[in-house]
Amino acid sequence: MNWLKRILRGVFDHLDGWLDAACGPRFNPLVQLGALGWLMFWLIAISGIYVYVFFDTGVEDAYRSVEALTHGQWWAGGIMRSLHRYASDALVVVTILHMLREFAHDRLRGVRWFAWITGLLLIGFIYICGITGYWMVWDQLAQYVAMASSRWLDALPIFSEPISRNFVNNAGLSGRFFTLMAYVHIFAPLAMLAFMWVHIQRYNQAKINPVRGLGIAVTIALVGLALVHPAESQGPANLDALAASVGLDWFYLPLYPLLDVLGAGWLWGLALGIFVALAILPWAPPLKRPPAAVVSLDNCNGCSRCFDDCPYGAITMQPRSDGLPFSQEAVVDPDLCVSCGICAGACPTATPFRRATALVPGIQLPQHDIAGLRDKVQAACSQLQGDPAVVVFRCEHGAAVSPPADGAAAVIDVPCTGMLPPSFIDLVVTKNMAAGVMLAGCHEGSCHERLGVEWTEKRVAGLRDPYLRDRVPRQRVAVSWASPVQWRARRDAMEAFMASLKGGTETLPAQAGQAGKPAWRLPARGLPGAVRPVLQVVLLAAAMWPLGFLSATPEVQLRAANEAVVTLTFSHAGQHQHECKKLSPEELAKLPPNMRRTTGCPRERWPVSIELDLDGKTVFTATRQPAGLWDDGPSSLFERFKVPAGPQQMVVRLRDSGRETGFDYSAEASIDLRPGQNFVIDFRHPDGFILK
Ligand code: HEM
Ligand code: SF4
Ligand code: SF4
């Protein structure tokens, strides 16, 4: 599994690098896929409400109302309908990418299993919403979806009568399915919204809005796609015929064509297999969890900074339990803690300047204790040679740091740069233990611990407690955010920082969009300013193209040009296996008083067998068992065959009496099948076969 993660991680890291160059790290869509999922949800909800206002449920009304909306008011309803479809397709794309990205970054094991499993359930909701949406329009695609979904569901042994029997032909179609679909299509998104909320429950400040510029650009691009390539219906549904082909939405219906290849049972197996394989990933293999953060009440003053900064909501502030004169204390829930150490970086008592008592802060990771960190820093600084010399605090998830061979840099690994209390930078710089400090973490938009990069930037810039004190010259503090594949950028940043320290630079390079007193950083090497907007438009258009194309093409062939269809179906209770008989007084006495009736009628029924001949050849035989726990329900069958169009001699026979030979009913017809015609053979007791 690790090799797959590594390959995917490399792919995402490279894509991040390219998109950073094209759009800038803040606007890179790949680092905000979850937030883009939320945006898609809102776009779908708004456009869906608009479409629903003009939508009529019902066999004929559904298609007619959607056509009127698409063509009668293309400038509003048409755009809304297309936006509804394309945002739904985009939701599938961003969700799958989001899932792959979390997998690639190994953000699914340990405590994170919760987000992974709730995410998987969200995929289920997305598909229920999408499939019922296509069903409601009642065009030819809807007919295909209805038939194929029913056939798929009928393979489950839970329905007493096949759902497919609701779609035998136009005459038998009732509006109740449309009402059901409309309910499901409205309530499934509401349930999905509740699940989306559950999905991010364990996250402090979950990012549910993409950066504004990106959100606007994606919305405009989707509206543009809606204008250039409006979503259309595919001709009205007609159950009396089978279309030769249908255009599929390959985002929602990619498994449907496999029904004909694998059959419904195997397709369930495949879908279930995929789900189970994904569901066990958080435990494949289980994460050996490092110890959780621990609170030292003697040193905790209840300031709640750790509570504010913990990205995973693992800390709660509770009433003081030890009698010290503070109102609250921090409490860590070890089941939610990922051991990132960010809380220690936030704690004001985690300061290396403390001399009077042993350095035990209010909160810290036992395996990366703050006293040990101070010792490491002192030891590393005492070994530094050369001028200028720097100390690099490197997060273990980011790019490697190769210190120069001359001993002018010392590298200290931390679980996340957010674990470093700013007072450590203060110590190194103001005590001149090194000329500079570099904080080297993950890719800017993709901090492994979610908020480590952001909190570090803000603490250094003096925008978030605990601040890096003003007395620390910021040109002696550098940040470098780079993913493992961006090691060159890391090396260049380090060389440039050391060069700037050597030159005694007093002014920092201007940093666009940075507030406060930011640290030094190597200006990002992007594309020339004039090229960027053009490239961004090209990238957005390129992202829209597959949405437009795969939402209705390529088509799937449903039958050959000269083929017709025969539907063979019944839902019929076989005859009782035993006659009713009069009970003797002794038999009556054995029964409980409330069940004493003078006649006893055993409930079991005979199975129903059927046989179909076309042009003198038996093409189908089947026996169906009675439904029900006591074999007392109806036996049911729904089968469809493609047959050559043209004249056919048809004979059909049915046995429901358990007789050893012969049949109880039969019918014969000479028919001339038109290409695409759906010829139905149904059975009704006591009339017998209905052929039409
Ligand atoms: C409607 C679909 C989804 C939406 C809108 C969504 C949204 C989000 C958001 C907003 C976050 C928090 C990001 C942050 O602030 O750090 C998140 C985290 C996460 N999501 Fe999803 N998600 C969806 C589906 C999925 C799916 C299908 C999976 C995987 C099966 C998944 C797995 C995760 C994981 C593992 C995290 C946690 C990452 C971490 O621990 O840092 N999500 N999601
Ligand atoms: S180590 Fe990280 S997850 Fe655990 S309590 Fe501290 S900040 Fe929260
Ligand atoms: S940051 Fe430190 S002092 Fe403040 S509540 Fe948390 S553990 Fe206590």
CSV table of C-alpha atoms in Angstrom, one decimal, residues 147 162 164-165 168 565-571 609-614 618-624 636-642 650-654 667 678-683 689-692:
chain,number,residue,atom,x,y,z
A,147,MET,CA,-34.6,0.0,-15.7
A,162,PRO,CA,-39.4,-7.1,-8.6
A,164,SER,CA,-38.7,-3.7,-12.4
A,165,ARG,CA,-42.3,-4.6,-12.8
A,168,VAL,CA,-42.9,-3.0,-17.8
A,565,VAL,CA,-37.0,-6.7,-26.9
A,566,VAL,CA,-39.2,-9.3,-25.2
A,567,THR,CA,-40.1,-8.7,-21.6
A,568,LEU,CA,-41.2,-11.8,-19.8
A,569,THR,CA,-42.7,-11.2,-16.4
A,570,PHE,CA,-45.2,-12.4,-13.8
A,571,SER,CA,-45.9,-12.0,-10.1
A,609,SER,CA,-42.3,-22.5,-13.8
A,610,ILE,CA,-42.3,-20.8,-17.1
A,611,GLU,CA,-41.1,-21.7,-20.6
A,612,LEU,CA,-40.8,-19.5,-23.7
A,613,ASP,CA,-40.4,-20.8,-27.3
A,614,LEU,CA,-39.6,-18.5,-30.2
A,618,THR,CA,-37.2,-23.0,-26.3
A,619,VAL,CA,-35.2,-19.9,-25.5
A,620,PHE,CA,-36.0,-19.5,-21.8
A,621,THR,CA,-37.1,-21.8,-18.9
A,622,ALA,CA,-37.2,-20.8,-15.2
A,623,THR,CA,-38.8,-21.8,-12.0
A,624,ARG,CA,-39.4,-19.2,-9.3
A,636,SER,CA,-42.0,-13.4,-9.4
A,637,LEU,CA,-40.0,-13.1,-12.5
A,638,PHE,CA,-38.8,-10.2,-14.7
A,639,GLU,CA,-36.6,-11.0,-17.7
A,640,ARG,CA,-35.7,-9.1,-20.8
A,641,PHE,CA,-34.2,-10.6,-24.0
A,642,LYS,CA,-33.1,-9.0,-27.1
A,650,MET,CA,-44.1,-17.3,-29.9
A,651,VAL,CA,-45.4,-20.0,-27.4
A,652,VAL,CA,-45.3,-19.4,-23.6
A,653,ARG,CA,-46.3,-21.9,-20.9
A,654,LEU,CA,-46.7,-21.7,-17.2
A,667,ALA,CA,-50.5,-19.0,-25.0
A,678,ASN,CA,-40.7,-3.9,-26.3
A,679,PHE,CA,-43.1,-6.9,-26.5
A,680,VAL,CA,-44.5,-7.8,-23.1
A,681,ILE,CA,-45.6,-11.2,-21.9
A,682,ASP,CA,-47.3,-10.8,-18.5
A,683,PHE,CA,-49.4,-13.2,-16.6
A,689,PHE,CA,-51.2,-14.6,-20.4
A,690,ILE,CA,-51.4,-11.0,-21.6
A,691,LEU,CA,-49.3,-10.5,-24.8
A,692,LYS,CA,-48.8,-7.0,-26.1
